[in-house]
XYZ file of C-alpha atoms in Angstrom:
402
model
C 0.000 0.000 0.000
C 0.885 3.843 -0.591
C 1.853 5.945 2.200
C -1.262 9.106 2.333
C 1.159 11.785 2.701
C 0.055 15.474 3.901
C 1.531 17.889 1.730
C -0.152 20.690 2.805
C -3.193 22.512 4.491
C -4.810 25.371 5.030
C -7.486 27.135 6.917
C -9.553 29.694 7.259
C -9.691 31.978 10.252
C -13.053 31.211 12.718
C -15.336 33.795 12.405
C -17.986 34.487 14.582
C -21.132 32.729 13.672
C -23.185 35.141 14.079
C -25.037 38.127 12.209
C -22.549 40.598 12.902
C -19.757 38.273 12.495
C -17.038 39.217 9.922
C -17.665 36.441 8.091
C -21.695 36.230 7.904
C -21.344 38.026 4.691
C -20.028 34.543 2.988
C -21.410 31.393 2.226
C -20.194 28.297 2.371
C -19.163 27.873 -0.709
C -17.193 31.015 -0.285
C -15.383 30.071 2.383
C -14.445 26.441 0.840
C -13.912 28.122 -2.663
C -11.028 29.987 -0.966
C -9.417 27.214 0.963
C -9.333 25.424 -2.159
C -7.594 28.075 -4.279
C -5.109 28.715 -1.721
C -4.039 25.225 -1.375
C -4.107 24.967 -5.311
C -1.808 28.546 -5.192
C 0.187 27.805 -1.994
C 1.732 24.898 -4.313
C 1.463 25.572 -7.665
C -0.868 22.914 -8.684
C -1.913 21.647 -11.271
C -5.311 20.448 -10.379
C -5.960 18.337 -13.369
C -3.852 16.133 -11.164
C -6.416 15.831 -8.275
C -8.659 12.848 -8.014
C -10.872 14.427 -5.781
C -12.225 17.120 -3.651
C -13.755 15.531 -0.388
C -15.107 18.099 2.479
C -17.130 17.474 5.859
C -20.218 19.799 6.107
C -22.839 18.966 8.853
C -25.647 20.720 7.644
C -25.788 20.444 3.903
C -29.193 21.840 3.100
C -29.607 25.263 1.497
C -26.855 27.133 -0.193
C -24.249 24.503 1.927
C -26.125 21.265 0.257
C -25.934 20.044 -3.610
C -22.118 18.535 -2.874
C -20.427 21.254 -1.963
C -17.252 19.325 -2.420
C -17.853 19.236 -6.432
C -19.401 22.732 -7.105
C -16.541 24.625 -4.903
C -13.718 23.033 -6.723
C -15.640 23.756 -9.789
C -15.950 27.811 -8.081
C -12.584 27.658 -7.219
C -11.336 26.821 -10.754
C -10.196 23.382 -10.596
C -9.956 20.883 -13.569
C -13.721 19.951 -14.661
C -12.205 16.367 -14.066
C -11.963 16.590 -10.096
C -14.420 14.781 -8.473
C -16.052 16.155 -5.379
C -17.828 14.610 -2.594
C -19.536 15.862 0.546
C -19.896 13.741 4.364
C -21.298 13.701 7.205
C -20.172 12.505 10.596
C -21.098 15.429 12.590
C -18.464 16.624 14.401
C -15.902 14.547 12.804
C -16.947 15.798 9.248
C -13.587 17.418 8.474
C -11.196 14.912 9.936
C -13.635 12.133 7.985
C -12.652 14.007 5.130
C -9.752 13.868 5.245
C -9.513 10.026 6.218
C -11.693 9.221 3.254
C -8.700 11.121 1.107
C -6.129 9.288 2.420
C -8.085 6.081 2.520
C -8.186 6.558 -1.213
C -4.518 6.869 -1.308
C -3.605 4.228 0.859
C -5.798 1.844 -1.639
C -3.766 3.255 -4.235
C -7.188 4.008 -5.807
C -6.340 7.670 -6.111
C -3.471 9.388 -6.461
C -3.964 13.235 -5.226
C -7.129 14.135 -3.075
C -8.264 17.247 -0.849
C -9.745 16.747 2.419
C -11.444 19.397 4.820
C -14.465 20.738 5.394
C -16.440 23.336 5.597
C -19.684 25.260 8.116
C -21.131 28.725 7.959
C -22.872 28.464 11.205
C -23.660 32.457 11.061
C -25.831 31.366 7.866
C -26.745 28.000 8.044
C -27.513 27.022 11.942
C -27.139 23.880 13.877
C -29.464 20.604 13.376
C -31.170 22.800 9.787
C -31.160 19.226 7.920
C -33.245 17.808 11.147
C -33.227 14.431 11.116
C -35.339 11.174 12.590
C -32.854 11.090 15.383
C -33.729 14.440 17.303
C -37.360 14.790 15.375
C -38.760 11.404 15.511
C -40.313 10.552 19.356
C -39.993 6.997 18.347
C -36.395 7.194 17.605
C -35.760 9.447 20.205
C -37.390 7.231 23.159
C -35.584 4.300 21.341
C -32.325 6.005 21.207
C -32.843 7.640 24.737
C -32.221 11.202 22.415
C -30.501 13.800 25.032
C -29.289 17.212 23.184
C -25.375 17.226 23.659
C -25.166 19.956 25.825
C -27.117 17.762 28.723
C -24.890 14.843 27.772
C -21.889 17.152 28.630
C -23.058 17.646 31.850
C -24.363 13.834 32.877
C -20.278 13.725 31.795
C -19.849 15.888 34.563
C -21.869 14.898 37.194
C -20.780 11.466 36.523
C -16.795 12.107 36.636
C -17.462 14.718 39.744
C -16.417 17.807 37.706
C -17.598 20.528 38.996
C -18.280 24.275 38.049
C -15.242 25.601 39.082
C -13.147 22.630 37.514
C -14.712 23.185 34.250
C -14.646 27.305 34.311
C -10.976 26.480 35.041
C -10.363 24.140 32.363
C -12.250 27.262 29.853
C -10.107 29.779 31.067
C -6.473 27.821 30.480
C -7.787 27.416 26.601
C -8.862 31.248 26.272
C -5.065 31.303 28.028
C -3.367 29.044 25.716
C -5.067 30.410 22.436
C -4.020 34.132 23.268
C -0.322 33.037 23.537
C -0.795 31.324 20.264
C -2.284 34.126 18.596
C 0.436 36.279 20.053
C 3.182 34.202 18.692
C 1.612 33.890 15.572
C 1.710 29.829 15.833
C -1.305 30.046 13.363
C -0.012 32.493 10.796
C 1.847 30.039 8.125
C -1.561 28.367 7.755
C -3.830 30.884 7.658
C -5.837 32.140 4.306
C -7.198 35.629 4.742
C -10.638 35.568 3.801
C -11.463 38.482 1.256
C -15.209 39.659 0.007
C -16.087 39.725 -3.482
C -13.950 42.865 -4.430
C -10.977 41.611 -2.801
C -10.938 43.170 0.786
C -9.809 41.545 3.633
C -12.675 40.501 5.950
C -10.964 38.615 8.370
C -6.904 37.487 8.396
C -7.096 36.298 12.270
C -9.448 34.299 14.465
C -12.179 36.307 15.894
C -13.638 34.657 18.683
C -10.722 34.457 21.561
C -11.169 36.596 24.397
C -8.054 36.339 25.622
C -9.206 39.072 28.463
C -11.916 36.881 30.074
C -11.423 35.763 33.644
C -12.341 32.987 36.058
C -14.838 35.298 37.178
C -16.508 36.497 33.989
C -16.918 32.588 33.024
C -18.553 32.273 36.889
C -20.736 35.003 35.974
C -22.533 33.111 33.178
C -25.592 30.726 33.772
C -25.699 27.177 32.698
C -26.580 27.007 29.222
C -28.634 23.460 29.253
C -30.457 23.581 32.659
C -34.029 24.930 31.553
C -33.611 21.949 28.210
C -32.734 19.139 30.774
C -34.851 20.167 33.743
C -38.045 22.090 32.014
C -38.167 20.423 28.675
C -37.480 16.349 30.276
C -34.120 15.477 28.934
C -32.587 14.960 32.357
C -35.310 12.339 33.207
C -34.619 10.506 29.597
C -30.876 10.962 30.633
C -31.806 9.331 33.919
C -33.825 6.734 32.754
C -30.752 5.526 30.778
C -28.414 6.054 34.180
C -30.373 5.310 37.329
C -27.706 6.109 39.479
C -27.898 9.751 39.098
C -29.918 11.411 41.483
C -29.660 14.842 39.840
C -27.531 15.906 36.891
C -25.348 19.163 37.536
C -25.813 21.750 35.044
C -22.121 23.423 34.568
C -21.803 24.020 31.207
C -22.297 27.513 30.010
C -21.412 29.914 26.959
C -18.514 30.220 28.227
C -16.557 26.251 28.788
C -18.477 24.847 25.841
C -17.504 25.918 22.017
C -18.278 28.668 20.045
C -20.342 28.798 17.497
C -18.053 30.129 14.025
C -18.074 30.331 10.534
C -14.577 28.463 8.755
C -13.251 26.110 6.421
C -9.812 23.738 5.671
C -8.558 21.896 3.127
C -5.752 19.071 3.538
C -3.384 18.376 0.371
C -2.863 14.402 0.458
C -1.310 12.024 -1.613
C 1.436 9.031 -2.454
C 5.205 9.497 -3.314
C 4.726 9.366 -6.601
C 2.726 11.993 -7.617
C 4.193 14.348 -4.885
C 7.608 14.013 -7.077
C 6.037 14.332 -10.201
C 4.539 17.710 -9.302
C 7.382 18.892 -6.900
C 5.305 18.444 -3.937
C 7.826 18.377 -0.387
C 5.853 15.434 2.477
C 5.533 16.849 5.550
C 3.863 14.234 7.380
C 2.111 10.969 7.090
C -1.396 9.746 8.122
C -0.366 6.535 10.071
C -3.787 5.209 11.051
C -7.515 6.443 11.321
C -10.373 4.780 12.458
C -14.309 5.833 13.714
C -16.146 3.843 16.972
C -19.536 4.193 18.091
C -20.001 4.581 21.927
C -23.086 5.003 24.097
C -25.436 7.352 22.778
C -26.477 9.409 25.526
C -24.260 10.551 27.058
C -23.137 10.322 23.774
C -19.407 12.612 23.703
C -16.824 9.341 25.125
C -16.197 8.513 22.178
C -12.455 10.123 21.713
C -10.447 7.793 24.224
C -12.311 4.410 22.896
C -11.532 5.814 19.527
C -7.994 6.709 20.771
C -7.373 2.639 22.014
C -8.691 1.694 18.637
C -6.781 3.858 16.411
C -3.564 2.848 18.673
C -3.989 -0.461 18.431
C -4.045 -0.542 14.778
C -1.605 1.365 14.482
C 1.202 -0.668 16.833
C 1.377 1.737 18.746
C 0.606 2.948 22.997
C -0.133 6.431 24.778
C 4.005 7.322 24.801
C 4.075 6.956 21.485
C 2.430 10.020 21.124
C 3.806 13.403 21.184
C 0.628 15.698 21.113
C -2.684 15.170 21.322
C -5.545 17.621 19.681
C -9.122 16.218 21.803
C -11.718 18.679 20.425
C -13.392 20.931 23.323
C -16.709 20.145 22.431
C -17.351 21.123 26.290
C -14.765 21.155 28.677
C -16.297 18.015 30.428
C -15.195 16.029 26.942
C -11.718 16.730 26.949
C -11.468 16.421 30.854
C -13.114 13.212 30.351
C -10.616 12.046 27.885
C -7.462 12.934 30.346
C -9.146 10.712 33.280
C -9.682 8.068 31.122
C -6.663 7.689 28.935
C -4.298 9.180 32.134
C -2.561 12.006 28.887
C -1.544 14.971 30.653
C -3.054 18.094 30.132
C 0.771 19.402 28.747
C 0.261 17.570 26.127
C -3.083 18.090 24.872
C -4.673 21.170 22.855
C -1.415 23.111 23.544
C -2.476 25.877 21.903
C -6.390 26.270 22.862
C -8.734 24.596 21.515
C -12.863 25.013 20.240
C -14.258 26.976 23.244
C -11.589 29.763 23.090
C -11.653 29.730 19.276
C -14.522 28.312 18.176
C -15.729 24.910 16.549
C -17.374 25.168 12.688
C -18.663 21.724 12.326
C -17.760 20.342 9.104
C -14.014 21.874 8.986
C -13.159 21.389 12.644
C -11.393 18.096 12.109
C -9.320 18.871 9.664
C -8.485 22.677 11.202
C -7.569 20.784 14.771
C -5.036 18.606 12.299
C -3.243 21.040 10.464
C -2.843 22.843 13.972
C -1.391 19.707 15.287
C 1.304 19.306 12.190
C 2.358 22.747 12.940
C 3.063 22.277 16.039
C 5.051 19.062 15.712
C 6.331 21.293 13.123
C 7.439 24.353 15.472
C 7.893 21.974 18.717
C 10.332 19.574 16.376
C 8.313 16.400 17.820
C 7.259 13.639 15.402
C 3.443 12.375 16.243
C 0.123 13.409 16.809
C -2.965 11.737 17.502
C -6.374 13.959 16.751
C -9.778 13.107 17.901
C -13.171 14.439 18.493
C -16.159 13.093 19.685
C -19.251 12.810 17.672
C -23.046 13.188 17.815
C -25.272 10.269 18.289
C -22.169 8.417 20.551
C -18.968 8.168 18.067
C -15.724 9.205 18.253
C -13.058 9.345 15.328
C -9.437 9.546 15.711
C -6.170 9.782 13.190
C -2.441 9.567 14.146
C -0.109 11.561 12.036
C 3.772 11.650 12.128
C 6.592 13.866 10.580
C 8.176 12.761 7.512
């Protein structure tokens, strides 16, 4: 089999998703039309040489649906003779995509593919495709249907994490993204995204707020008390785990992540083709894989999918030089460390979704371009990316230097 080599990537910066967020004025297809042509102009390419054009989008309906993977390569000038293709794993859309690129690599069934993804969350909101699983009673009583947020927090009052601990774990991401900003660990990856005459909208990420404190977070109410007490989702939750007596509401605005508007793109392919056009490896995908965990509580998947993806891959916890967990809610990622025992050092180094903000469909493949430049800047060789998943998954990839 071919090694799936990363050649390149790119993002956009998060924009708030939001009406008056710099970036409302795009659509989707915007926003993935320009990732595309800057990983096309970044490195020269000749895209008649690209197989494919695969990109994770979680609601594809309206101006974000009819395979937004074919008609922005077709916006963004590439060969009429890329193909394009548009998934759905929910949170996991963009790292999906971008293991469904190299998985057509690896086959050796392809030769050059783009993964990434893409969400304009200011335009398009969360759960507009509906679906049986949220909108059907009889799936939902079959499923035992929580929303996320009150799965976050039966996380929490399971594990014992309290307010405090979670506020705490918030603020060291808004602490760790400011520094990152600062330094401009972002920068070589970053496409500027421009409106239609060519102006500069937005060349940073806009939702950090690197001034908040432990007691503006404190300040904020729960966000999913009134859905799990008033609307009945704690007594689902409960009828699916007895044991709890009363589920803790600490999420808020504030520890869970933001709500933005983005999009990536991941340049991956074999040796081959990356001589041919002059292309330079700068890491490999070593292994991927996706797991379905319990649906309720529904956001453990990342350290099952962590064991999995290890395990094929040879290799253990040490192996592993840096770990990107996407903060879904801070109970996720907390939940990953006391399960898996990875210190906190080592994971989301430089901030993560609830200081700057988690567009659906790219996410994945944003969180694993910031983890190759990292390894990049740090001089370490692996990384293992994961997020957890709606409707109880989790997928994970492992990555190393060339």
């Amino acid at each position: 089999m071919a090694d799936a080599l990363i050649f390149d990537h790119v993002r956009t910066p998060r924009g708030r998703g939001r009406p008056d967020g710099a970036l409302h004025e795009v659509p989707a297809i915007g926003l993935a039309t320009q990732a595309l042509q800057a990983v096309r102009d970044r490195n020269s390419l000749d895209t008649s040489a690209v197989d494919d054009v695969v990109l994770g989008c979680v609601s594809p309906v309206g101006e974000q649906g009819s395979c937004i993977g074919r008609v922005a390569a077709l916006n963004a000038g590439y060969a009429e003779s890329v193909a394009g293709l548009q998934l759905n794993r929910f949170c996991a859309s963009g790292l999906e995509a971008v293991n469904n690129a190299a998985a057509q690599v690896l086959s050796g069934q392809s030769d050059l593919v783009v993964g990434g993804g893409v969400e304009a969350m200011s335009r398009i909101p969360i759960s507009s495709d509906g679906g049986a699983w949220y909108g059907d009673p009889t799936v939902g009583w079959n499923t035992y249907f929580v929303p996320q947020g009150v799965g976050a927090d039966l996380i929490a009052t399971l594990a014992g994490f309290t307010r405090d601990d979670v506020d705490r774990y918030a603020l060291e991401s808004q602490r760790r993204a400011a520094v990152a900003q600062a330094e401009g660990r972002f920068n070589a990856s970053l496409v500027p995204v421009k409106d239609v005459i060519g102006q500069v909208l937005l060349a940073e990420d806009e939702y950090p707020r690197p001034k908040t404190t432990l007691a503006d977070l404190g300040a904020l109410k729960p966000a999913f008390q009134s859905m799990g007490e008033d609307n009945g989702f704690d007594a689902v939750a409960q009828l699916r785990y007895p044991q709890v007596e009363t589920i803790r509401h600490v999420h808020t605005a504030g520890n869970s992540s933001g709500i933005v508007d983005g999009a990536a793109a991941v340049l991956i392919g074999n040796a081959r083709i990356g001589k041919k056009l002059g292309l330079k490896p700068r890491a490999r995908i070593r292994a991927f894989t996706s797991i379905g965990s319990e649906p309720t509580i529904m956001l453990t998947g990342p350290a099952l999918a962590t064991r999995k993806v290890l395990k094929r891959a040879g290799m253990s916890l040490s192996d592993i030089d840096l770990f990107e967990v996407n903060e879904a809610f801070a109970a996720v990622v907390m939940r990953f460390m006391a399960d898996t025992g990875v210190s906190h050092d080592k994971i989301n180094v430089n901030g993560g979704a609830i200081a700057l903000g988690h567009p659906l469909g790219a996410t994945g493949a944003m969180i694993l371009g910031t983890a190759l430049d990292e390894l990049e800047r740090r001089g370490l060789g692996t990384a293992l990316i994961t997020l957890c998943v709606g409707a109880g998954m989790g997928t994970a990839t492992i990555i190393e230097r060339c």
